[in-house]
Every structure is written in structure tokens, then in C-alpha cells.
Short mmCIF file of C-alpha atoms and ligand atoms in Angstrom, two decimals:
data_model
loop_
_atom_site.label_atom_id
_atom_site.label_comp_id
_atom_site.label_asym_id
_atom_site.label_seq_id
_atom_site.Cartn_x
_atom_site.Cartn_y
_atom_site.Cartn_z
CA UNK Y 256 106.24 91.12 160.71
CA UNK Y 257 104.92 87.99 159.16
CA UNK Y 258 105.78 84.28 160.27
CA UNK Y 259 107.03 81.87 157.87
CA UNK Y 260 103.83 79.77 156.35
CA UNK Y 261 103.55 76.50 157.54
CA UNK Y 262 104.08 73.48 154.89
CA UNK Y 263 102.66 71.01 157.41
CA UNK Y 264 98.97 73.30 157.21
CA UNK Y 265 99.38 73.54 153.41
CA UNK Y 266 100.13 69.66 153.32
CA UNK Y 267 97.03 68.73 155.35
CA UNK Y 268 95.12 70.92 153.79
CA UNK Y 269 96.09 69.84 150.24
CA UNK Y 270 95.61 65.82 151.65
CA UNK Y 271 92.55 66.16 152.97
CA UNK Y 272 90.79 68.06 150.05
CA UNK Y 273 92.38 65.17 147.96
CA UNK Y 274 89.78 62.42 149.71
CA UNK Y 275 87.51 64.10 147.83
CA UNK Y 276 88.15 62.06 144.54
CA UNK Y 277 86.28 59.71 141.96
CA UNK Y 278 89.41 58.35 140.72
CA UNK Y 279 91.14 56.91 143.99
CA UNK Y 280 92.15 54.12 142.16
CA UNK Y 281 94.25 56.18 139.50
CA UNK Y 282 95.21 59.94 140.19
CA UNK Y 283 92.12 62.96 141.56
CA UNK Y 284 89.25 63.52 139.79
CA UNK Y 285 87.15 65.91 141.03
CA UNK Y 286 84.52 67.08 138.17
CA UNK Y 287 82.69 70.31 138.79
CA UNK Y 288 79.30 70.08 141.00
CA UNK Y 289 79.79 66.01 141.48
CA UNK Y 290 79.54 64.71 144.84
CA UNK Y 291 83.46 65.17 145.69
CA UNK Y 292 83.67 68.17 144.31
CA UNK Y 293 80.75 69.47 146.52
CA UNK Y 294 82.05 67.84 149.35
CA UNK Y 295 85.31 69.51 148.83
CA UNK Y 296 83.67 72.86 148.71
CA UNK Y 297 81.81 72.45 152.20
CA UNK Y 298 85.17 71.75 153.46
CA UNK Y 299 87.13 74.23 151.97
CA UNK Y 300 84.17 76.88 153.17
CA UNK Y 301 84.36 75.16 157.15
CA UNK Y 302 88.34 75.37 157.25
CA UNK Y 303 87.99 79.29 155.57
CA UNK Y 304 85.21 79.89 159.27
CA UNK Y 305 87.49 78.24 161.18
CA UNK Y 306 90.12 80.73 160.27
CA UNK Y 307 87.74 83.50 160.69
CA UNK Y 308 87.25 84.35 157.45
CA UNK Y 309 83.26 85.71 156.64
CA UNK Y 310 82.17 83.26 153.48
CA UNK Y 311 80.17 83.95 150.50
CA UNK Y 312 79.48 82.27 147.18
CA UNK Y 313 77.91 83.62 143.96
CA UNK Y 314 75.01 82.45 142.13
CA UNK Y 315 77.79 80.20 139.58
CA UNK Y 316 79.28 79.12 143.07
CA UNK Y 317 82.67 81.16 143.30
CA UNK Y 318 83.79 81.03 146.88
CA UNK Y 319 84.64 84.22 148.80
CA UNK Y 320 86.60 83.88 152.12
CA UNK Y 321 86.81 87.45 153.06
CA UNK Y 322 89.54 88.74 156.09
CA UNK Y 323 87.56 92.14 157.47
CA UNK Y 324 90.32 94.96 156.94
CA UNK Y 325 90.33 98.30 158.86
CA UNK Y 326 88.06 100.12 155.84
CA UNK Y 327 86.28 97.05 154.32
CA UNK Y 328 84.47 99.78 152.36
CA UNK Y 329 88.19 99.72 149.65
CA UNK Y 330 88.38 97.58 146.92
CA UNK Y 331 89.24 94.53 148.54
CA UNK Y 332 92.75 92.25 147.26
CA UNK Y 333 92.27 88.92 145.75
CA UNK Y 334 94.07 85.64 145.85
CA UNK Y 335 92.40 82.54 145.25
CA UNK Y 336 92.51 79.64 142.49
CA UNK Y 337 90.51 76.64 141.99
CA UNK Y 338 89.75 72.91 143.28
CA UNK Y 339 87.93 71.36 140.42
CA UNK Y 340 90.44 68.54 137.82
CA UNK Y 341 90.88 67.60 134.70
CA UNK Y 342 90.57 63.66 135.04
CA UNK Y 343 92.96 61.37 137.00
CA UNK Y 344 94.73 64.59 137.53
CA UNK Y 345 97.22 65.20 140.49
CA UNK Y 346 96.77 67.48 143.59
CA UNK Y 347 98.39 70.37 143.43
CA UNK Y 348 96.78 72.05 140.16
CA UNK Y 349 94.37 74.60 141.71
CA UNK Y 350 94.24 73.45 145.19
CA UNK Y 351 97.72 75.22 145.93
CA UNK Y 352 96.88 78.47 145.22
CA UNK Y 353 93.61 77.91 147.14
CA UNK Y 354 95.37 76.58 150.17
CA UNK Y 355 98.33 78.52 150.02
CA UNK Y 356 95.73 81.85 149.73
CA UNK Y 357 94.37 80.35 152.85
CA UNK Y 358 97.59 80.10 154.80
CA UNK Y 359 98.24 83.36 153.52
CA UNK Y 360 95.70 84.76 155.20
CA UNK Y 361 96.07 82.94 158.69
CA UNK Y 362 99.46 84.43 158.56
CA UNK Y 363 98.02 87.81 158.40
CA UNK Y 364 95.85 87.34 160.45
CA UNK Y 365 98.07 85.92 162.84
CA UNK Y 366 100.67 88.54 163.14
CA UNK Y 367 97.78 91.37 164.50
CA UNK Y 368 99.31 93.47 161.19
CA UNK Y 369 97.49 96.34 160.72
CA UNK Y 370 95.87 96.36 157.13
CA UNK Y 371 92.89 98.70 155.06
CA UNK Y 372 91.54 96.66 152.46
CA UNK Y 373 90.18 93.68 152.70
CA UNK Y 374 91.48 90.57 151.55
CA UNK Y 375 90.15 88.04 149.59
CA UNK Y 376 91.13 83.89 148.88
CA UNK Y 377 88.78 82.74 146.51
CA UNK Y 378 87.86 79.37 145.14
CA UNK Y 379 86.76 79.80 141.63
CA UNK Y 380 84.29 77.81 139.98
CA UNK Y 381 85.24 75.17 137.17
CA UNK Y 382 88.80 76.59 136.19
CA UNK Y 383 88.78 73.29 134.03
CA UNK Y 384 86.90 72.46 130.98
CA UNK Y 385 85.96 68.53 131.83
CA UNK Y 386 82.49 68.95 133.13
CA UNK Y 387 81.08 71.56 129.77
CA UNK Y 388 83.97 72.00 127.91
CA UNK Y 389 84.62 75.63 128.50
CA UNK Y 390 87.37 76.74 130.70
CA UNK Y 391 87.20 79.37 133.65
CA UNK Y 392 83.51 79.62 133.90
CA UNK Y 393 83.47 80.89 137.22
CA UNK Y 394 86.08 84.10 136.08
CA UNK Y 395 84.73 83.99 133.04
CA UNK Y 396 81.39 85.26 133.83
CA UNK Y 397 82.94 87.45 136.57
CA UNK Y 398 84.88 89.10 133.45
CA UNK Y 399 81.31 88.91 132.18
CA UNK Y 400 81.97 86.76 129.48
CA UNK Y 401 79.37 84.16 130.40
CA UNK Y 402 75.61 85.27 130.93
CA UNK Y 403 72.40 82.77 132.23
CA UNK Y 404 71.87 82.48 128.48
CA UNK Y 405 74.94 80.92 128.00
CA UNK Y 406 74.36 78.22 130.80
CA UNK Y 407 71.57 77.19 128.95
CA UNK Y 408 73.49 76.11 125.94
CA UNK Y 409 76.22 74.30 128.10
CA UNK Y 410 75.73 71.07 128.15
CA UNK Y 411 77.30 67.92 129.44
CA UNK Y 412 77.98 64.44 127.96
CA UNK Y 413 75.02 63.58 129.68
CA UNK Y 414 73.02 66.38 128.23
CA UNK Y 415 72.27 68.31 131.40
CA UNK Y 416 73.08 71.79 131.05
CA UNK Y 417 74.88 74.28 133.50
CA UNK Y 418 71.71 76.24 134.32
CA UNK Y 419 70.06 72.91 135.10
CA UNK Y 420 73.15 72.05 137.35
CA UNK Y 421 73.01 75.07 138.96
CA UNK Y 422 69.59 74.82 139.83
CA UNK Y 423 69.28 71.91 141.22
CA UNK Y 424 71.95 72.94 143.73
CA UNK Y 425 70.03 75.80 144.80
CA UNK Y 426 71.59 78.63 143.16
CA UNK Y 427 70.00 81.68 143.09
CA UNK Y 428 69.94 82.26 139.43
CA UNK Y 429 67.72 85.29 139.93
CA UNK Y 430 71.02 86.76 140.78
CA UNK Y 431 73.53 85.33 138.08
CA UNK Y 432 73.70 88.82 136.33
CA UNK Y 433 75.00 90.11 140.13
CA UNK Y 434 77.89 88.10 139.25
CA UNK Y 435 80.19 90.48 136.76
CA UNK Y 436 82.51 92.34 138.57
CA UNK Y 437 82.89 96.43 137.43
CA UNK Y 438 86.73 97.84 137.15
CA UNK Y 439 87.61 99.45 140.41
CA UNK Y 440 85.45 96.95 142.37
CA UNK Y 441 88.73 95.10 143.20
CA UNK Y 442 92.01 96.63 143.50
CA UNK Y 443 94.38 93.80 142.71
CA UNK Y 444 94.84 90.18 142.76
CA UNK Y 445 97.53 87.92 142.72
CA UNK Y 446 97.02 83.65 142.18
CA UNK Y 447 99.83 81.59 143.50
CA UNK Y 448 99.58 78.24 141.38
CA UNK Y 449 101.99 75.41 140.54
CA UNK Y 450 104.30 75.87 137.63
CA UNK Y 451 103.68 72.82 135.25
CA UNK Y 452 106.50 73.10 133.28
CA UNK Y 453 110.33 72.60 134.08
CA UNK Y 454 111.44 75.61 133.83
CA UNK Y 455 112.20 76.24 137.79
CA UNK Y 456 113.13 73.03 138.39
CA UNK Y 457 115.92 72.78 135.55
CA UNK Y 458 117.29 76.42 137.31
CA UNK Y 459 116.96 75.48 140.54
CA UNK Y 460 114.87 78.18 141.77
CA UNK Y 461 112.32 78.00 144.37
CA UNK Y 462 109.75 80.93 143.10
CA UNK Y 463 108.60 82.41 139.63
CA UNK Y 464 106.53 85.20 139.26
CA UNK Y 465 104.60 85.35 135.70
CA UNK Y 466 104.49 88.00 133.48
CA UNK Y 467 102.18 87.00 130.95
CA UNK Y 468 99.64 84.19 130.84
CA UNK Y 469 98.72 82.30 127.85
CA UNK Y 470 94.94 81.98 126.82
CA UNK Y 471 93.49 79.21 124.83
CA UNK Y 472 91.91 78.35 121.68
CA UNK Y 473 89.75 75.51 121.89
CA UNK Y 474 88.32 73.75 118.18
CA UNK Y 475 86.40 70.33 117.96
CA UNK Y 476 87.11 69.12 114.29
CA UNK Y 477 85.17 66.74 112.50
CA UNK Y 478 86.62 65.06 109.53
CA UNK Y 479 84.29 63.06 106.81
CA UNK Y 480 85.62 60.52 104.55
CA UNK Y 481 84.45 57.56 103.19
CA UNK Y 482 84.04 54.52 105.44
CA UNK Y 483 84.68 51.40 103.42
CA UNK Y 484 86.03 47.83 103.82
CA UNK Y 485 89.81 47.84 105.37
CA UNK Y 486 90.96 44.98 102.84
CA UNK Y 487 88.48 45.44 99.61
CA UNK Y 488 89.17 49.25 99.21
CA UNK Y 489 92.94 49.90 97.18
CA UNK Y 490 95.17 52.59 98.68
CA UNK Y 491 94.20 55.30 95.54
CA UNK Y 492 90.82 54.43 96.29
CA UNK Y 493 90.36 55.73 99.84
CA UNK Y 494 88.87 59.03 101.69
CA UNK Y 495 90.51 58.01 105.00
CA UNK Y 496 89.32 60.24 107.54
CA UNK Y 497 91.91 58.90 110.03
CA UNK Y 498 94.87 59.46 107.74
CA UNK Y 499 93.52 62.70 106.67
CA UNK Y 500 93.13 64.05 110.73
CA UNK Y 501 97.07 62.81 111.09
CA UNK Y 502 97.60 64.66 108.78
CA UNK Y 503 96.01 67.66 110.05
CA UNK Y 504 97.87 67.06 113.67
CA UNK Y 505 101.50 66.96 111.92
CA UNK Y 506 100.50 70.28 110.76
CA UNK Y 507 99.41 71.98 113.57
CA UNK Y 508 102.09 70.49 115.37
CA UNK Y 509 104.84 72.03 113.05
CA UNK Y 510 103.01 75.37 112.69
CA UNK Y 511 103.31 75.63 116.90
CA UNK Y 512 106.94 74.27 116.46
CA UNK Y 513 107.51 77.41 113.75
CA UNK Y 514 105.78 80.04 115.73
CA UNK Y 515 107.29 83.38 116.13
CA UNK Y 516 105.69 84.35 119.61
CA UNK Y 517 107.72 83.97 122.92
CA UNK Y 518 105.66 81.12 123.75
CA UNK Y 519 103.40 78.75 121.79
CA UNK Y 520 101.52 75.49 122.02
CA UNK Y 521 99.49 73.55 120.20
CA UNK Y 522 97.91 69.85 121.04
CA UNK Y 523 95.21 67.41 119.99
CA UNK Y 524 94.43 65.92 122.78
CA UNK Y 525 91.11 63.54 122.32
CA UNK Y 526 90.37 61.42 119.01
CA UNK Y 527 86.82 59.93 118.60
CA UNK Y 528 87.27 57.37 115.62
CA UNK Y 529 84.13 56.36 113.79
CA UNK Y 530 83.09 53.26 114.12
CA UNK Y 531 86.43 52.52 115.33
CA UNK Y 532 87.16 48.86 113.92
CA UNK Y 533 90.16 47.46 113.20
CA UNK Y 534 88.73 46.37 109.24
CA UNK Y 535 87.06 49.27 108.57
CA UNK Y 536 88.40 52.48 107.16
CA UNK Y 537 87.55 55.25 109.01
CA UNK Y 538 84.11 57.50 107.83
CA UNK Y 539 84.16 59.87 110.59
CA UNK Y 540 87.15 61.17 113.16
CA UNK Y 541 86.34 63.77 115.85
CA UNK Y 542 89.38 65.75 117.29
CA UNK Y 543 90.24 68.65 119.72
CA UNK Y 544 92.59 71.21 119.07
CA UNK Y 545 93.75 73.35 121.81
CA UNK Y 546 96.31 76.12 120.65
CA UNK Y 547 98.08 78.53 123.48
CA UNK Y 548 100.09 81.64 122.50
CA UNK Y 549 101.51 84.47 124.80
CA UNK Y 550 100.02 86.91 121.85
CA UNK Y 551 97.29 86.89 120.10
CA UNK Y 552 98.06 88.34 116.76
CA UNK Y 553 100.54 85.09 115.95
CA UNK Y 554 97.40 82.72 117.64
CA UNK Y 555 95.28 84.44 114.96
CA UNK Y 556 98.42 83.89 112.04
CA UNK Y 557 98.29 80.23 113.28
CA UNK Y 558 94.95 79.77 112.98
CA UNK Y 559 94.42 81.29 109.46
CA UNK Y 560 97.90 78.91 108.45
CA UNK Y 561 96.59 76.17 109.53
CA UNK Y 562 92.87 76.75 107.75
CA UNK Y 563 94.43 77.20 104.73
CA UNK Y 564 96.33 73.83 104.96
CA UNK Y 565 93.09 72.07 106.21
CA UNK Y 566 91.57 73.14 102.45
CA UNK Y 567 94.62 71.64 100.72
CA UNK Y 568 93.62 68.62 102.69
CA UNK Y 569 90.34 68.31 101.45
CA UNK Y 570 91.19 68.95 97.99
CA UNK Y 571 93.77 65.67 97.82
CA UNK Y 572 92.04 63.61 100.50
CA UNK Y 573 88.18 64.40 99.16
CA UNK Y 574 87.26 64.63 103.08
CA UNK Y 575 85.35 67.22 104.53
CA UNK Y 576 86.54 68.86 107.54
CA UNK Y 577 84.41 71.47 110.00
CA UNK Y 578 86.23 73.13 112.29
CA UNK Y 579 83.83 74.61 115.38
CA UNK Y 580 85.70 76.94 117.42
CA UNK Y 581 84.82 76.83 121.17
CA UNK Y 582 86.29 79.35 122.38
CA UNK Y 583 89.44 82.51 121.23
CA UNK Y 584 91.00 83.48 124.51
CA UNK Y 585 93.10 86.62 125.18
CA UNK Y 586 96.13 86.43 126.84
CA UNK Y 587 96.65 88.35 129.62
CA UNK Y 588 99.96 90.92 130.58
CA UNK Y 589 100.67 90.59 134.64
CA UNK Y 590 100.58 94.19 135.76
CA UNK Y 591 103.82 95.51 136.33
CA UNK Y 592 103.66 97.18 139.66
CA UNK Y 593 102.24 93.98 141.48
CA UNK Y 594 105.17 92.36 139.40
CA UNK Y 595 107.93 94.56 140.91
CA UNK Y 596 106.06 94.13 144.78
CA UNK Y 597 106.55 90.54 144.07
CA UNK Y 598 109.61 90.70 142.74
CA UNK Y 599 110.91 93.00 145.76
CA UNK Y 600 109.15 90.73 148.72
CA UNK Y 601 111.36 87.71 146.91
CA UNK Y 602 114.41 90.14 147.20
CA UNK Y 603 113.57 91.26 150.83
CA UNK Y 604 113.64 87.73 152.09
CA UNK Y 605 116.97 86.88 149.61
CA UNK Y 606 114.44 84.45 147.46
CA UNK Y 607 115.56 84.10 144.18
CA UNK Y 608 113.46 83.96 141.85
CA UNK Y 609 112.58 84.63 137.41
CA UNK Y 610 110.16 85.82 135.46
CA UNK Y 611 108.12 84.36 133.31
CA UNK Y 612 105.22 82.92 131.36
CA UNK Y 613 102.60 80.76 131.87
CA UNK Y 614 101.89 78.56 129.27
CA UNK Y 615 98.81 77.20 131.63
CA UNK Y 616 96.00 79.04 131.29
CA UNK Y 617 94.24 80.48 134.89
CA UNK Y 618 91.64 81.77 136.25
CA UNK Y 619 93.49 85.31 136.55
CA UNK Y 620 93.47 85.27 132.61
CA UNK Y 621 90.10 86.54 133.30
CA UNK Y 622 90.26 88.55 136.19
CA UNK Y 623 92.72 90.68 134.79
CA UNK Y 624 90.31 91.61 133.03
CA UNK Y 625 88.74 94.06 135.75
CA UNK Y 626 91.54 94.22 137.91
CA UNK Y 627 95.26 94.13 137.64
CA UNK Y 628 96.89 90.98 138.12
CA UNK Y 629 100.08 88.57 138.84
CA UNK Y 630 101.24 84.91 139.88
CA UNK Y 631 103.64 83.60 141.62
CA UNK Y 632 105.15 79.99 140.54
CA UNK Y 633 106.32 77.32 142.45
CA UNK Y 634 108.13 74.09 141.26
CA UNK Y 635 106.28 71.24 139.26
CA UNK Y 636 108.42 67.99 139.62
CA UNK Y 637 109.88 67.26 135.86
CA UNK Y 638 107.77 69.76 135.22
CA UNK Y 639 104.72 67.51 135.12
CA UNK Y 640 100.65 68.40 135.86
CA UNK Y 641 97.27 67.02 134.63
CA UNK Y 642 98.76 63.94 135.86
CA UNK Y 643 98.49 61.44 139.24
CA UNK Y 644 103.07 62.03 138.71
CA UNK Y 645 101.97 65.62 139.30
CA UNK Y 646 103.84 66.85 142.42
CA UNK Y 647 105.56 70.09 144.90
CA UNK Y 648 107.26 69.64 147.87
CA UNK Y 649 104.85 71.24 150.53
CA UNK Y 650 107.52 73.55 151.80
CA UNK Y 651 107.94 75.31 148.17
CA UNK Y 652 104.24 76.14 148.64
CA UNK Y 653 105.17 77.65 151.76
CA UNK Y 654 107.84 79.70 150.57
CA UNK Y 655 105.65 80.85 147.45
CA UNK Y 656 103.14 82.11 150.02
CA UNK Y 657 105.86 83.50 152.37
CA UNK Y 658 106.25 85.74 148.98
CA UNK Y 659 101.99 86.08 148.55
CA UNK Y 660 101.49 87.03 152.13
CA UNK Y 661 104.17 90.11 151.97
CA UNK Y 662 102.71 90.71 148.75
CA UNK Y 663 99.24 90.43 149.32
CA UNK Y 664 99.40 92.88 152.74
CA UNK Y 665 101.57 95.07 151.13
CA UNK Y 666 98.57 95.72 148.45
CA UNK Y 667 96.10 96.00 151.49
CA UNK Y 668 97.90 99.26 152.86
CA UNK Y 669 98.35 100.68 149.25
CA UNK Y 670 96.02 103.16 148.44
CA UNK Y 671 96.95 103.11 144.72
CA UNK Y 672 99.16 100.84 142.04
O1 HGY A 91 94.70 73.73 130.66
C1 HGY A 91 95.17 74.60 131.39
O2 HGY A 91 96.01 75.40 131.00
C2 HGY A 91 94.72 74.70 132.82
O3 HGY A 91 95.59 73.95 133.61
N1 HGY A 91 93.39 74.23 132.98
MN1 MN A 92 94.72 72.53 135.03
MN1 MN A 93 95.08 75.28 137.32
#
């Protein structure tokens, strides 16, 4: 039998790995392989020893804290999420599903439970896109999406690349194409991760467990007008590539509001205006487009809608526009027997709880893609993340890993799904 998980760990855990911020001032930021993110990881890997778990990291520097079971020679279980920010983020994005993984598996390990498989809490490298603007790159080359090659061409706004990154931390890079993980290696995995929407709040339930998380599709747009003189050039006169990108953006933002799929978004986000003075029409605008969908058939629909109103654009605006496409995600389907285990470990200790999706994208978007895969939710206050307002109370982390401990040991002792 398992004791109840301890909010006052998760809370000091969670605290402590927020000193590790640029941004003190305003929110955490804590940008992949800078100094508090590094720091962060050597404490995250001393507090995983301390709970005698054995601790590995890959050659892209995902995190393994491994709990021995009785035939460590299974496919081990996963939990595990990440500690890396978007910037002048809050604290809970990430860093709960890494704690509460952690608590998790003191509370296993704590009640002498017998258990086969292994289990795993790992901390997965860059979940966020602010260092190289590509999401997931720890899972993602784990799904095998991301080779060496690939680091190469990564670069951030300083121009150093990934692979250069990597290296000078020491990574063995020798041993990057070790990283991929083969179907069957794992046997499940299950991410317990804050909510960021309202949804539980507004029903006044304590738990979610998703069924279906959405994947991304990231574009940087460049528009090219005419830059010219904000007073000498008449209204008919003008190839406004400001005017013409607002345009684009009330678009995209009614195509999202039209969509047919269960779940949709769609967001510019960051606007680089060229040269960005106030008497001087606009030559040159730079925009991001990020576009979520549960499916990806009615992504694609969007995408192909909103192309053709881009060319309409051009034709009455006389702008150019160039639309590079970062990356086309795939939304991933929670598998449905982990869903029911969760489902029944919420019932067993009279937790209610729904069912739902994750408009967020995680890390387990890409391990589902070896191994089957679930979340559990917990509440986001007014529904808010990527922001220093971002907060959950400590003890509905603990109950969402009261409900990933049960879960996670019940998957241990299961010799199939
Ligand atoms: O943007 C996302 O969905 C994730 O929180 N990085
Ligand atoms: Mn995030
Ligand atoms: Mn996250």
C-alpha cells in the first residue's frame, strides 16, 4: 500500500529548482544548457542519488533516474517531464511532472512494494523551443526525429549551434545515434504535467487524465512591401507590410475560430517590424505562426486555407510573403489501457476526475511514438502558464501523483497492456 505523496517535498523541490533562474526580477527563465539551467540539472541528478535512484544522461542530455525493479532486464516504465522555460515563465510547467515523478518514486520506494520492471522519472532535454526554436529535442531525437546532422543546422540567436553546445559540455556525440529508442524498449510511460488551461478549475476537479495531445505547427513568415515615407506616401499608394501581416493574423485567427476538430489553436506570437519607426511604413515584418490541432487532417485543411488566402493577399497588397515551415507535428492518441489504469487508480481512491485534451504540446507527443502513453492533469490557476501568474497548489501535485504512483507500479507488475 502506498502513502499519500507529500506536497511539502514537491513544494521544496519545485522552490528550490526555481533559484535556478535568469529572470528573478520578472517570472523563471531557465534557457536550455545556460548556467541555471545546468545548475538545475546537477541538482535535480543529486536529489534523484539521494533517493537512490542509479542516474544516467544521453549524449543530447536526457536525464534517467532509474528505481532497480526485481527483473531490471523488462522494459522499464517511464514518467518524467522537463525543467527547461519559455522566458519569464512560471514554475510549475515541466518541473511538476519532474518532481512529482520523483516523489512518485520515493513513495514506491518507500512502501518496500514489490515491483518487476523498472521505473523510470526522466528529465527531458529542451521540451521548449526558446534556446533553437524547435520543440522537444530531447524526445524528439529519442522518437528519432532529430539526428547529429540536424544539430548542426540548429542554431541560436547567437549563431552557436546545438552540436557546438553540446560539445562544449562534454557530450559524447560519438554516441548521439545511441540515443533513438526501438518499440518494445520501454513498456509504457505516463507524464504528469500542469493543465494550462481552465478547464479543471472551472469544474472543480482535482485530476485530468488526457486523451489526446495536440502537436504543433511552427511557420516564421516574412512579409515584403515597400518601405516608404509615413506622411509623403497616399493610402492607394502603399505596400504596407505591417497592414498586410494583420491582415494575415485576422485570418488565421478566424480559420482556428472555424475549425472543425475537437480542439484547435492558432497564435502569432512574435512580430519583428522592419526598421520599426514610427514615420516609416513598414518594408519588412517577420512573424511566427504556431497552429495546434488534436488531428492532423483539419491542421493540414488549415494550413492549405490559410495559403490560399495569403495569395489573395499578395495579389491586392503587392507584398510578398514566404512562409518557412519549422516544423508539422503529429498529434498523439493516449493509449487506452494506461487511460482506463488511470482512470481506475482515480476511482479506487474516490478522485474524481475527466478526460481530456491537451492543447499543450509535451514531451510524450514524442514518446508515444515508441511506447504507449498517457498524462495526468492537475489544476492551472485561471488556467494560466508561460507566465510568472502561472500557479498549482502543491497539494494538487500531490494528489496527481497519489494517482501516478498507483499507476505507475501498477504498470511495473504488468507483464502486458
Ligand atoms: O508550447 C507548448 O505547448 C509547451 O508548453 N511547450
Ligand atoms: Mn511550456
Ligand atoms: Mn511543459
Amino acid at each position: 500500500m502506498l502513502n499519500r505523496a507529500k506536497a511539502e517535498n514537491i513544494q521544496n523541490w519545485i522552490e528550490k529548482i526555481n533559484t535556478y533562474n535568469s529572470t528573478p526580477e520578472f517570472g523563471t527563465t531557465r534557457v536550455l544548457f545556460t548556467e541555471p539551467e545546468i545548475a538545475a540539472r546537477e541538482y535535480v541528478k543529486d536529489e534523484m542519488r539521494k533517493l537512490g535512484l542509479a542516474v544516467r544522461e544521453d549524449s543530447i542530455g536526457n536525464i534517467f533516474g532509474t528505481l532497480v525493479g526485481n527483473n531490471p532486464e523488462l522494459a522499464p516504465v517511464w514518467t518524467g517531464s522537463h525543467i527547461d522555460t519559455v522566458l519569464n515563465a512560471g514554475m510549475f510547467d515541466g518541473m511538476a511532472g519532474v518532481v512529482g515523478g520523483m516523489e512518485a518514486l520515493r513513495l514506491i520506494k518507500e512502501s518496500g512494494v514489490n515491483f518487476d520492471r523498472s521505473i523510470e522519472v526522466i528529465v527531458y532535454t529542451s521540451e521548449e523551443p526558446t534556446r533553437f526554436g524547435l520543440c522537444c529535442l530531447g524526445s524528439r531525437a529519442m522518437a528519432g526525429h532529430l539526428t547529429l546532422e540536424d544539430t548542426k543546422k540548429l542554431e541560436d540567436k547567437d549563431g552557436k549551434t546545438l552540436e557546438s553546445v553540446l560539445k562544449e559540455l562534454g557530450y559524447n556525440l560519438n554516441k548521439f545515434e545511441d540515443i533513438p529508442v526501438k518499440k518494445g524498449e520501454v513498456f509504457a510511460a505516463v507524464e504528469l504535467h500542469v493543465e494550462q488551461n481552465n478547464k479543471l478549475e472551472k469544474k472543480g476537479l482535482p485530476v485530468g487524465i488526457v486523451k489526446t495531445i495536440c502537436a504543433p505547427t511552427n511557420f516564421t513568415v516574412e512579409v515584403t512591401g515597400c518601405q516608404s515615407h509615413a506622411g509623403g506616401t497616399s493610402m492607394e499608394d502603399r505596400r504596407d507590410a505591417y497592414a498586410a501581416s494583420c491582415e494575415i493574423a485576422l485570418i488565421l485567427e478566424d480559420l482556428a475560430l472555424k475549425c472543425s476538430s475537437e480542439y484547435n489553436t492558432a497564435t502569432v506570437g512574435r512580430v519583428e517590424v522592419i526598421p520599426n519607426a514610427v514615420n516609416v511604413i513598414p518594408g519588412k515584418v517577420r512573424f511566427s505562426i504556431d497552429i495546434r490541432d488534436c488531428e492532423f487532417e483539419t491542421k493540414v485543411e488549415l494550413i492549405e486555407e490559410l495559403k490560399k488566402e495569403i495569395r489573395k493577399i499578395e495579389d491586392k497588397r503587392g507584398v510578398q510573403v514566404k512562409l518557412i515551415n519549422e516544423n508539422n507535428d503529429i498529434p498523439m492518441k493516449c493509449d487506452a489501457t494506461i487511460l482506463n489504469i488511470l482512470r481506475n487508480s482515480c476511482e479506487d481512491k474516490g478522485i474524481p476526475y475527466d478526460v481530456m485534451i491537451s492543447g499543450a504540446y509535451h514531451d510524450s507527443m514524442f514518446v508515444g511514438e515508441f511506447t504507449p502513453v498517457a498524462m495526468v492533469f492537475v489544476p492551472s490557476k485561471n488556467g494560466i502558464s508561460h507566465s510568472p501568474e502561472e500557479w498549482t497548489d502543491f497539494k494538487d501535485i500531490a494528489l496527481g501523483v497519489d494517482v501516478l504512483a498507483k499507476s505507475l507500479l501498477e504498470l511495473a507488475n504488468k507483464k502486458e497492456l
